[in-house]
mmCIF file of C-alpha atoms in Angstrom:
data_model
loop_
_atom_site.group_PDB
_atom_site.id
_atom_site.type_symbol
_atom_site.label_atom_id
_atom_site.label_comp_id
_atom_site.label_asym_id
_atom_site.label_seq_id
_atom_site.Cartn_x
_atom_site.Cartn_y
_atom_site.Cartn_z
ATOM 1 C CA UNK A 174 0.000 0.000 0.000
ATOM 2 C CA UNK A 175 2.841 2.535 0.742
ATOM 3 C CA UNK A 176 4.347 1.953 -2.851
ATOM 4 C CA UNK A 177 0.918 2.563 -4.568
ATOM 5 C CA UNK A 178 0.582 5.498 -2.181
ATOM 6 C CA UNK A 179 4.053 6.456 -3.053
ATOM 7 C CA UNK A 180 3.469 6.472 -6.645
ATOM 8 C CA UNK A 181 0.466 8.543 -6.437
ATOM 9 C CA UNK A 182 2.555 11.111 -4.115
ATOM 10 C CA UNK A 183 5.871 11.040 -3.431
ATOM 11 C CA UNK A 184 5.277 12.368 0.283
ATOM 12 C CA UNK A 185 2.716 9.456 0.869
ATOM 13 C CA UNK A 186 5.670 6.833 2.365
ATOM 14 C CA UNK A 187 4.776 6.398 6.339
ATOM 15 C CA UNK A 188 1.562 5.108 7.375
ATOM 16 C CA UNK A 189 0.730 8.034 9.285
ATOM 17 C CA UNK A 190 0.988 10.048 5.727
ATOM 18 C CA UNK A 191 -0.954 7.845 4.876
ATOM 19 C CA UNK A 192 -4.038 8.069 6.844
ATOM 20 C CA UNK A 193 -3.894 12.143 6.801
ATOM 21 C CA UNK A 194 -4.113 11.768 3.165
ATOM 22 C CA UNK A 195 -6.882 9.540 3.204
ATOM 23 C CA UNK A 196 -8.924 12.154 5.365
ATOM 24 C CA UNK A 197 -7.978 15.068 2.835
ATOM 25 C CA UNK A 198 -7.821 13.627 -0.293
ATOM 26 C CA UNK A 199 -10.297 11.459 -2.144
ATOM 27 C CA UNK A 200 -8.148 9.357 -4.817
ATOM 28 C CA UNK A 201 -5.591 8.226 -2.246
ATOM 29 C CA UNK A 202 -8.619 6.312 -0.897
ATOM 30 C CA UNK A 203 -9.709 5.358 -4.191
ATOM 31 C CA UNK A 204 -6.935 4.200 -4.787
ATOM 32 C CA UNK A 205 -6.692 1.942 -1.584
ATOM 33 C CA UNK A 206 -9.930 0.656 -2.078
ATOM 34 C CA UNK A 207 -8.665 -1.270 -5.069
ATOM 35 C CA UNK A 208 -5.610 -3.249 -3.044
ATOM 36 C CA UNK A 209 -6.923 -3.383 0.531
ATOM 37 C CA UNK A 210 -9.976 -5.755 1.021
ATOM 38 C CA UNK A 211 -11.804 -5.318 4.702
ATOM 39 C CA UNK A 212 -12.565 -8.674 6.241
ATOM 40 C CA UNK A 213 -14.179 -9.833 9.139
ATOM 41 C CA UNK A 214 -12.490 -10.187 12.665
ATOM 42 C CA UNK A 215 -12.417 -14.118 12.587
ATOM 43 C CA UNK A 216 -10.507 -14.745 15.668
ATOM 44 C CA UNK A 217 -13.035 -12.582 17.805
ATOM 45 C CA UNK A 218 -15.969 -14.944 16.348
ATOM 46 C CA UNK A 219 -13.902 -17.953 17.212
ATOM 47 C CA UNK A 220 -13.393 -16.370 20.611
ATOM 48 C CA UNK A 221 -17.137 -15.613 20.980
ATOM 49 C CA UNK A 222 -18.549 -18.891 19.519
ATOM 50 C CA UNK A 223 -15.643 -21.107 20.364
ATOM 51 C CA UNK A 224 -15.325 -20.302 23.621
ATOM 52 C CA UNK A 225 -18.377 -18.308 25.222
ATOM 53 C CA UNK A 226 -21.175 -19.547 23.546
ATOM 54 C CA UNK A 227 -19.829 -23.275 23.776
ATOM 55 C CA UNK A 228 -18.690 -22.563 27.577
ATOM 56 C CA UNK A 229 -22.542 -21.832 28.130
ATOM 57 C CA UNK A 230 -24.077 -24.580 26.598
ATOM 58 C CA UNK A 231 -21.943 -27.200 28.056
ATOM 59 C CA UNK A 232 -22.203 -25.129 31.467
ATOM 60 C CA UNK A 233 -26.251 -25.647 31.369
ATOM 61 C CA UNK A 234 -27.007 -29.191 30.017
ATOM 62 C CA UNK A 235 -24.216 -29.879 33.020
ATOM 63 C CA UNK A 236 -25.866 -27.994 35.502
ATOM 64 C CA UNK A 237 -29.335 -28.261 34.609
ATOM 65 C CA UNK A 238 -29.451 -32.086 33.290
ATOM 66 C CA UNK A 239 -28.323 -35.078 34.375
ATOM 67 C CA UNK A 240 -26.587 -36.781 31.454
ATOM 68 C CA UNK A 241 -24.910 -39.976 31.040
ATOM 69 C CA UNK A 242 -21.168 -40.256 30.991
ATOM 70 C CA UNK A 243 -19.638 -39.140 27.476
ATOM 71 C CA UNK A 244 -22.905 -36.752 25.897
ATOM 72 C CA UNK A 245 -20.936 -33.598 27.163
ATOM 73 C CA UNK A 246 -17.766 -34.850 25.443
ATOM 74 C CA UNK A 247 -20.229 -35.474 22.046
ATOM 75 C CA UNK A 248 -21.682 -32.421 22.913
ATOM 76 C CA UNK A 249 -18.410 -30.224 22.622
ATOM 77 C CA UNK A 250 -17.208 -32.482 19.826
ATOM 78 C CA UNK A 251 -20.704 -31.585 17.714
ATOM 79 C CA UNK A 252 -21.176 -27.924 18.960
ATOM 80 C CA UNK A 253 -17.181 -27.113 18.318
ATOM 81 C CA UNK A 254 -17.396 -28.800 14.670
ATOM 82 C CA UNK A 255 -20.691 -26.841 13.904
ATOM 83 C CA UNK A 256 -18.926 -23.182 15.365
ATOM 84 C CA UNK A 257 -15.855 -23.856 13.410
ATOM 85 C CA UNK A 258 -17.281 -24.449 9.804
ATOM 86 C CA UNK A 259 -19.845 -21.929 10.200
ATOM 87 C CA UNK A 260 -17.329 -19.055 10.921
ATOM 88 C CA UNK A 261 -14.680 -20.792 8.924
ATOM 89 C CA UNK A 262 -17.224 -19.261 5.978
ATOM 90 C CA UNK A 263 -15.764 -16.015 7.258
ATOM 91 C CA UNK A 264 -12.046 -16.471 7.245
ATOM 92 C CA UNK A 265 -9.363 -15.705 4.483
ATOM 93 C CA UNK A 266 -10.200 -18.654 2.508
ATOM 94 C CA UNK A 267 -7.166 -21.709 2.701
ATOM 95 C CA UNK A 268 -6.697 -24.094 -0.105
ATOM 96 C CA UNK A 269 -9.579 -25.993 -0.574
ATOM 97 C CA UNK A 270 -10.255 -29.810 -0.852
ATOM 98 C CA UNK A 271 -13.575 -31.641 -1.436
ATOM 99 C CA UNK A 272 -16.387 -29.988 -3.111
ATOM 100 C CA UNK A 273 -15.252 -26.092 -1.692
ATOM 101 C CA UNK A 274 -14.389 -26.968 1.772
ATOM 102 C CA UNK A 275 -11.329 -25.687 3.308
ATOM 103 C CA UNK A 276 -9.545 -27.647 5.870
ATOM 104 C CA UNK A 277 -10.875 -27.017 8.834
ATOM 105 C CA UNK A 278 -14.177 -27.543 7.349
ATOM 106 C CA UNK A 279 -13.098 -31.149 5.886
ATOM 107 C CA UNK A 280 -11.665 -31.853 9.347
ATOM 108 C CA UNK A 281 -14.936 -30.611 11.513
ATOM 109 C CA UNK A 282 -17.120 -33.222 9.851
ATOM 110 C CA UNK A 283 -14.968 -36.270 11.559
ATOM 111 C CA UNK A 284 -15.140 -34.155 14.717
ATOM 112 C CA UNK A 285 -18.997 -34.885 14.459
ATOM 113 C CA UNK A 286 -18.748 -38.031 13.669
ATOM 114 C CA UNK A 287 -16.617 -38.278 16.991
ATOM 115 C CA UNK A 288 -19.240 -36.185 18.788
ATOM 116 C CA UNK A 289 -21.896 -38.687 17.642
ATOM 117 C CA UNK A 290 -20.152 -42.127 18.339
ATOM 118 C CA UNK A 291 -19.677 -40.424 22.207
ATOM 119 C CA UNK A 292 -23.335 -39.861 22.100
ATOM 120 C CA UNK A 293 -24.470 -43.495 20.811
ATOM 121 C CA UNK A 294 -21.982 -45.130 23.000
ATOM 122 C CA UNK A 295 -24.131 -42.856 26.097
ATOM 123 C CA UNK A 296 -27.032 -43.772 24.946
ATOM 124 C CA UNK A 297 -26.386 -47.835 24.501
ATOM 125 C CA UNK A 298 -24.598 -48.269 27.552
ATOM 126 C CA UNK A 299 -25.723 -45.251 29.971
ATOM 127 C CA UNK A 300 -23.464 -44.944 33.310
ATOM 128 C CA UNK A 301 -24.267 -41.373 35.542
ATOM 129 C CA UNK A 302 -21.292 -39.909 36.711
ATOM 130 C CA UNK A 303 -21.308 -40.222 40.744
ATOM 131 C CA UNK A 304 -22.709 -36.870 42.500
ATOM 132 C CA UNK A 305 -20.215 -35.290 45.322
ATOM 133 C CA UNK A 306 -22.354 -32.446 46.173
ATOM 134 C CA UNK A 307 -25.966 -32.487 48.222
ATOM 135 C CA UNK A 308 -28.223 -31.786 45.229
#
């Protein structure tokens, strides 16, 4: 960006010329239109989904259900998987390998097939995890 800059005006060559110019003068941010591309914060979505949103669910069926031994491993195995090719629709794309799906994506479907062989195997042979507190 500083060499197009550069090019346009020879005074343009620190980033801080940069953004004065693009305050004051129109073409310098026509210009940088053409070779910058805005894209989405990713790693904050990952953060948000990956982390918060998963924390939460996890947190509640534990709290609030009583589950047999392995559904909230299949649970974070199915709910992780799901997060991570939804927002991986929103990342600088990687190279891609079956039918438009990046890595990650290809990689998040065996996580649900993990996340659903812990969930059969709960449901065939059900064993409750041992309760240490009053409730």
């Amino acid at each position: 960006a500083i060499v197009v800059c550069a090019q346009i005006d020879p005074s343009l060559t620190t980033p801080e010329a940069i953004v004065s110019a693009v305050h004051r003068e129109w073409h310098v941010k026509e210009v940088l239109r053409t070779i910058l591309t805005p894209r989405h914060p990713s790693q904050l979505y990952e953060a948000f989904f990956e982390g918060v949103i998963l924390f939460a669910i996890l947190w509640i069926v534990r709290t609030r259900t009583r589950q047999p031994n392995g559904v909230l491993a299949g649970l974070f195995f199915i709910c992780y998987a799901i997060f991570r090719v939804v927002i991986e629709t929103f990342r600088e794309p990687d190279a891609t390998l079956i039918a438009g799906f990046t890595r990650g994506q290809f990689f998040s479907f065996f996580l649900i097939a993990i996340g659903v062989a812990f969930l059969v195997a709960a449901k065939m042979r059900p064993t409750f995890p041992k309760r240490t507190s009053g409730k």
